[in-house]
């Protein structure tokens, strides 16, 4: 098995400078992905890819938790711009914030389902 390290120390200054100059602030992306890194919140987000909106009671039943726990996770998703909510009578309904969240959750699932192919010849 080959080590995945450079065998010589040589920095491509032009490439490094180019990347450093174009590197945006990714803290918002990290926060977004951190919100999805919890398996329960990811299940909730995935459930919301299957159904346009769900009430807190529905989500609690789907994830096998109390309403308080489901509400906590849904609020966290909302605070991190992954979900949105609206009240209908005495019930609170949640949906994904936008199509980007839908795409990220479904693409991540498809990627995990396919597995990662390792090619040691690269």
PDB file of C-alpha atoms in Angstrom:
ATOM      1  CA  UNK A   1       0.000   0.000   0.000  1.00  0.00           C
ATOM      2  CA  UNK A   2       1.407   3.355  -1.026  1.00  0.00           C
ATOM      3  CA  UNK A   3       1.639   6.205   1.451  1.00  0.00           C
ATOM      4  CA  UNK A   4      -0.529   9.117   0.446  1.00  0.00           C
ATOM      5  CA  UNK A   5       2.226  11.655   0.990  1.00  0.00           C
ATOM      6  CA  UNK A   6       4.526  13.541  -1.336  1.00  0.00           C
ATOM      7  CA  UNK A   7       7.907  11.875  -1.458  1.00  0.00           C
ATOM      8  CA  UNK A   8       9.604  15.201  -2.108  1.00  0.00           C
ATOM      9  CA  UNK A   9       8.866  18.649  -0.768  1.00  0.00           C
ATOM     10  CA  UNK A  10       8.024  20.961  -3.655  1.00  0.00           C
ATOM     11  CA  UNK A  11       5.355  23.648  -3.502  1.00  0.00           C
ATOM     12  CA  UNK A  12       3.707  24.862  -6.698  1.00  0.00           C
ATOM     13  CA  UNK A  13       3.758  28.540  -5.728  1.00  0.00           C
ATOM     14  CA  UNK A  14       1.548  29.648  -8.632  1.00  0.00           C
ATOM     15  CA  UNK A  15      -1.176  27.122  -7.797  1.00  0.00           C
ATOM     16  CA  UNK A  16      -0.991  27.879  -4.072  1.00  0.00           C
ATOM     17  CA  UNK A  17      -1.196  31.648  -4.639  1.00  0.00           C
ATOM     18  CA  UNK A  18      -4.088  31.257  -7.081  1.00  0.00           C
ATOM     19  CA  UNK A  19      -6.071  29.082  -4.653  1.00  0.00           C
ATOM     20  CA  UNK A  20      -5.297  31.295  -1.652  1.00  0.00           C
ATOM     21  CA  UNK A  21      -6.485  34.385  -3.546  1.00  0.00           C
ATOM     22  CA  UNK A  22      -9.747  32.694  -4.535  1.00  0.00           C
ATOM     23  CA  UNK A  23     -10.497  30.933  -1.225  1.00  0.00           C
ATOM     24  CA  UNK A  24     -13.759  32.342   0.171  1.00  0.00           C
ATOM     25  CA  UNK A  25     -14.837  32.351   3.816  1.00  0.00           C
ATOM     26  CA  UNK A  26     -16.244  28.836   4.238  1.00  0.00           C
ATOM     27  CA  UNK A  27     -17.395  29.193   7.850  1.00  0.00           C
ATOM     28  CA  UNK A  28     -21.055  29.369   6.780  1.00  0.00           C
ATOM     29  CA  UNK A  29     -20.668  26.180   4.750  1.00  0.00           C
ATOM     30  CA  UNK A  30     -19.010  24.453   7.698  1.00  0.00           C
ATOM     31  CA  UNK A  31     -21.891  25.523   9.952  1.00  0.00           C
ATOM     32  CA  UNK A  32     -24.414  24.267   7.376  1.00  0.00           C
ATOM     33  CA  UNK A  33     -22.679  20.881   7.074  1.00  0.00           C
ATOM     34  CA  UNK A  34     -22.290  20.630  10.857  1.00  0.00           C
ATOM     35  CA  UNK A  35     -26.061  20.985  11.168  1.00  0.00           C
ATOM     36  CA  UNK A  36     -26.472  17.993   8.851  1.00  0.00           C
ATOM     37  CA  UNK A  37     -23.700  15.956  10.493  1.00  0.00           C
ATOM     38  CA  UNK A  38     -26.030  14.825  13.288  1.00  0.00           C
ATOM     39  CA  UNK A  39     -27.756  11.604  12.193  1.00  0.00           C
ATOM     40  CA  UNK A  40     -31.119  12.583  13.705  1.00  0.00           C
ATOM     41  CA  UNK A  41     -31.152  15.955  11.960  1.00  0.00           C
ATOM     42  CA  UNK A  42     -30.076  14.280   8.730  1.00  0.00           C
ATOM     43  CA  UNK A  43     -32.988  11.832   9.058  1.00  0.00           C
ATOM     44  CA  UNK A  44     -35.333  14.762   9.538  1.00  0.00           C
ATOM     45  CA  UNK A  45     -33.922  16.559   6.502  1.00  0.00           C
ATOM     46  CA  UNK A  46     -34.187  13.375   4.449  1.00  0.00           C
ATOM     47  CA  UNK A  47     -37.790  12.877   5.590  1.00  0.00           C
ATOM     48  CA  UNK A  48     -38.464  16.393   4.318  1.00  0.00           C
ATOM     49  CA  UNK A  49     -37.128  15.388   0.899  1.00  0.00           C
ATOM     50  CA  UNK A  50     -39.821  12.709   0.793  1.00  0.00           C
ATOM     51  CA  UNK A  51     -42.667  14.871   2.059  1.00  0.00           C
ATOM     52  CA  UNK A  52     -42.905  18.617   1.310  1.00  0.00           C
ATOM     53  CA  UNK A  53     -43.847  19.476   4.874  1.00  0.00           C
ATOM     54  CA  UNK A  54     -44.345  17.651   8.147  1.00  0.00           C
ATOM     55  CA  UNK A  55     -45.679  18.749  11.504  1.00  0.00           C
ATOM     56  CA  UNK A  56     -43.535  18.316  14.605  1.00  0.00           C
ATOM     57  CA  UNK A  57     -45.671  15.345  15.717  1.00  0.00           C
ATOM     58  CA  UNK A  58     -45.068  13.615  12.379  1.00  0.00           C
ATOM     59  CA  UNK A  59     -41.326  14.160  12.669  1.00  0.00           C
ATOM     60  CA  UNK A  60     -41.271  12.856  16.260  1.00  0.00           C
ATOM     61  CA  UNK A  61     -43.001   9.669  15.119  1.00  0.00           C
ATOM     62  CA  UNK A  62     -40.696   9.249  12.117  1.00  0.00           C
ATOM     63  CA  UNK A  63     -37.511   9.566  14.190  1.00  0.00           C
ATOM     64  CA  UNK A  64     -38.920   7.733  17.215  1.00  0.00           C
ATOM     65  CA  UNK A  65     -38.506  10.585  19.669  1.00  0.00           C
ATOM     66  CA  UNK A  66     -40.503  12.858  21.887  1.00  0.00           C
ATOM     67  CA  UNK A  67     -42.146  15.937  20.399  1.00  0.00           C
ATOM     68  CA  UNK A  68     -39.749  18.074  22.461  1.00  0.00           C
ATOM     69  CA  UNK A  69     -36.699  16.345  20.953  1.00  0.00           C
ATOM     70  CA  UNK A  70     -38.076  16.621  17.418  1.00  0.00           C
ATOM     71  CA  UNK A  71     -38.900  20.281  18.015  1.00  0.00           C
ATOM     72  CA  UNK A  72     -35.356  20.929  19.274  1.00  0.00           C
ATOM     73  CA  UNK A  73     -33.799  19.388  16.143  1.00  0.00           C
ATOM     74  CA  UNK A  74     -36.222  21.171  13.815  1.00  0.00           C
ATOM     75  CA  UNK A  75     -35.478  24.502  15.489  1.00  0.00           C
ATOM     76  CA  UNK A  76     -31.735  23.833  15.053  1.00  0.00           C
ATOM     77  CA  UNK A  77     -32.262  23.120  11.342  1.00  0.00           C
ATOM     78  CA  UNK A  78     -34.278  26.317  11.011  1.00  0.00           C
ATOM     79  CA  UNK A  79     -31.675  28.411  12.862  1.00  0.00           C
ATOM     80  CA  UNK A  80     -29.052  27.115  10.439  1.00  0.00           C
ATOM     81  CA  UNK A  81     -31.146  27.913   7.339  1.00  0.00           C
ATOM     82  CA  UNK A  82     -31.863  24.314   6.396  1.00  0.00           C
ATOM     83  CA  UNK A  83     -35.570  24.386   7.246  1.00  0.00           C
ATOM     84  CA  UNK A  84     -38.433  26.837   7.453  1.00  0.00           C
ATOM     85  CA  UNK A  85     -41.668  26.664   9.413  1.00  0.00           C
ATOM     86  CA  UNK A  86     -45.191  27.976   9.620  1.00  0.00           C
ATOM     87  CA  UNK A  87     -47.989  27.594  12.118  1.00  0.00           C
ATOM     88  CA  UNK A  88     -51.342  26.216  11.052  1.00  0.00           C
ATOM     89  CA  UNK A  89     -53.806  26.413  13.926  1.00  0.00           C
ATOM     90  CA  UNK A  90     -52.144  24.699  16.870  1.00  0.00           C
ATOM     91  CA  UNK A  91     -49.642  22.773  14.770  1.00  0.00           C
ATOM     92  CA  UNK A  92     -46.194  23.810  13.580  1.00  0.00           C
ATOM     93  CA  UNK A  93     -45.154  22.577  10.140  1.00  0.00           C
ATOM     94  CA  UNK A  94     -41.623  22.378   8.780  1.00  0.00           C
ATOM     95  CA  UNK A  95     -40.220  22.078   5.278  1.00  0.00           C
ATOM     96  CA  UNK A  96     -36.761  22.311   3.733  1.00  0.00           C
ATOM     97  CA  UNK A  97     -35.526  25.871   3.328  1.00  0.00           C
ATOM     98  CA  UNK A  98     -34.998  25.609  -0.430  1.00  0.00           C
ATOM     99  CA  UNK A  99     -34.044  23.418  -3.371  1.00  0.00           C
ATOM    100  CA  UNK A 100     -30.343  23.615  -2.471  1.00  0.00           C
ATOM    101  CA  UNK A 101     -30.940  21.796   0.817  1.00  0.00           C
ATOM    102  CA  UNK A 102     -33.003  19.179  -1.011  1.00  0.00           C
ATOM    103  CA  UNK A 103     -30.227  18.663  -3.557  1.00  0.00           C
ATOM    104  CA  UNK A 104     -27.448  18.439  -0.961  1.00  0.00           C
ATOM    105  CA  UNK A 105     -29.316  15.891   1.152  1.00  0.00           C
ATOM    106  CA  UNK A 106     -30.313  13.715  -1.800  1.00  0.00           C
ATOM    107  CA  UNK A 107     -26.903  13.917  -3.481  1.00  0.00           C
ATOM    108  CA  UNK A 108     -25.144  13.078  -0.203  1.00  0.00           C
ATOM    109  CA  UNK A 109     -27.423  10.064   0.217  1.00  0.00           C
ATOM    110  CA  UNK A 110     -26.766   8.880  -3.345  1.00  0.00           C
ATOM    111  CA  UNK A 111     -23.034   9.335  -2.874  1.00  0.00           C
ATOM    112  CA  UNK A 112     -23.026   7.336   0.370  1.00  0.00           C
ATOM    113  CA  UNK A 113     -25.193   4.631  -1.203  1.00  0.00           C
ATOM    114  CA  UNK A 114     -22.810   4.222  -4.153  1.00  0.00           C
ATOM    115  CA  UNK A 115     -19.731   4.143  -1.948  1.00  0.00           C
ATOM    116  CA  UNK A 116     -16.402   5.682  -2.747  1.00  0.00           C
ATOM    117  CA  UNK A 117     -14.186   3.963  -5.320  1.00  0.00           C
ATOM    118  CA  UNK A 118     -10.517   4.010  -4.361  1.00  0.00           C
ATOM    119  CA  UNK A 119      -8.018   3.927  -7.179  1.00  0.00           C
ATOM    120  CA  UNK A 120      -4.433   3.523  -5.977  1.00  0.00           C
ATOM    121  CA  UNK A 121      -3.109   4.013  -9.510  1.00  0.00           C
ATOM    122  CA  UNK A 122      -3.812   7.760  -9.511  1.00  0.00           C
TER     123      UNK A 122
END
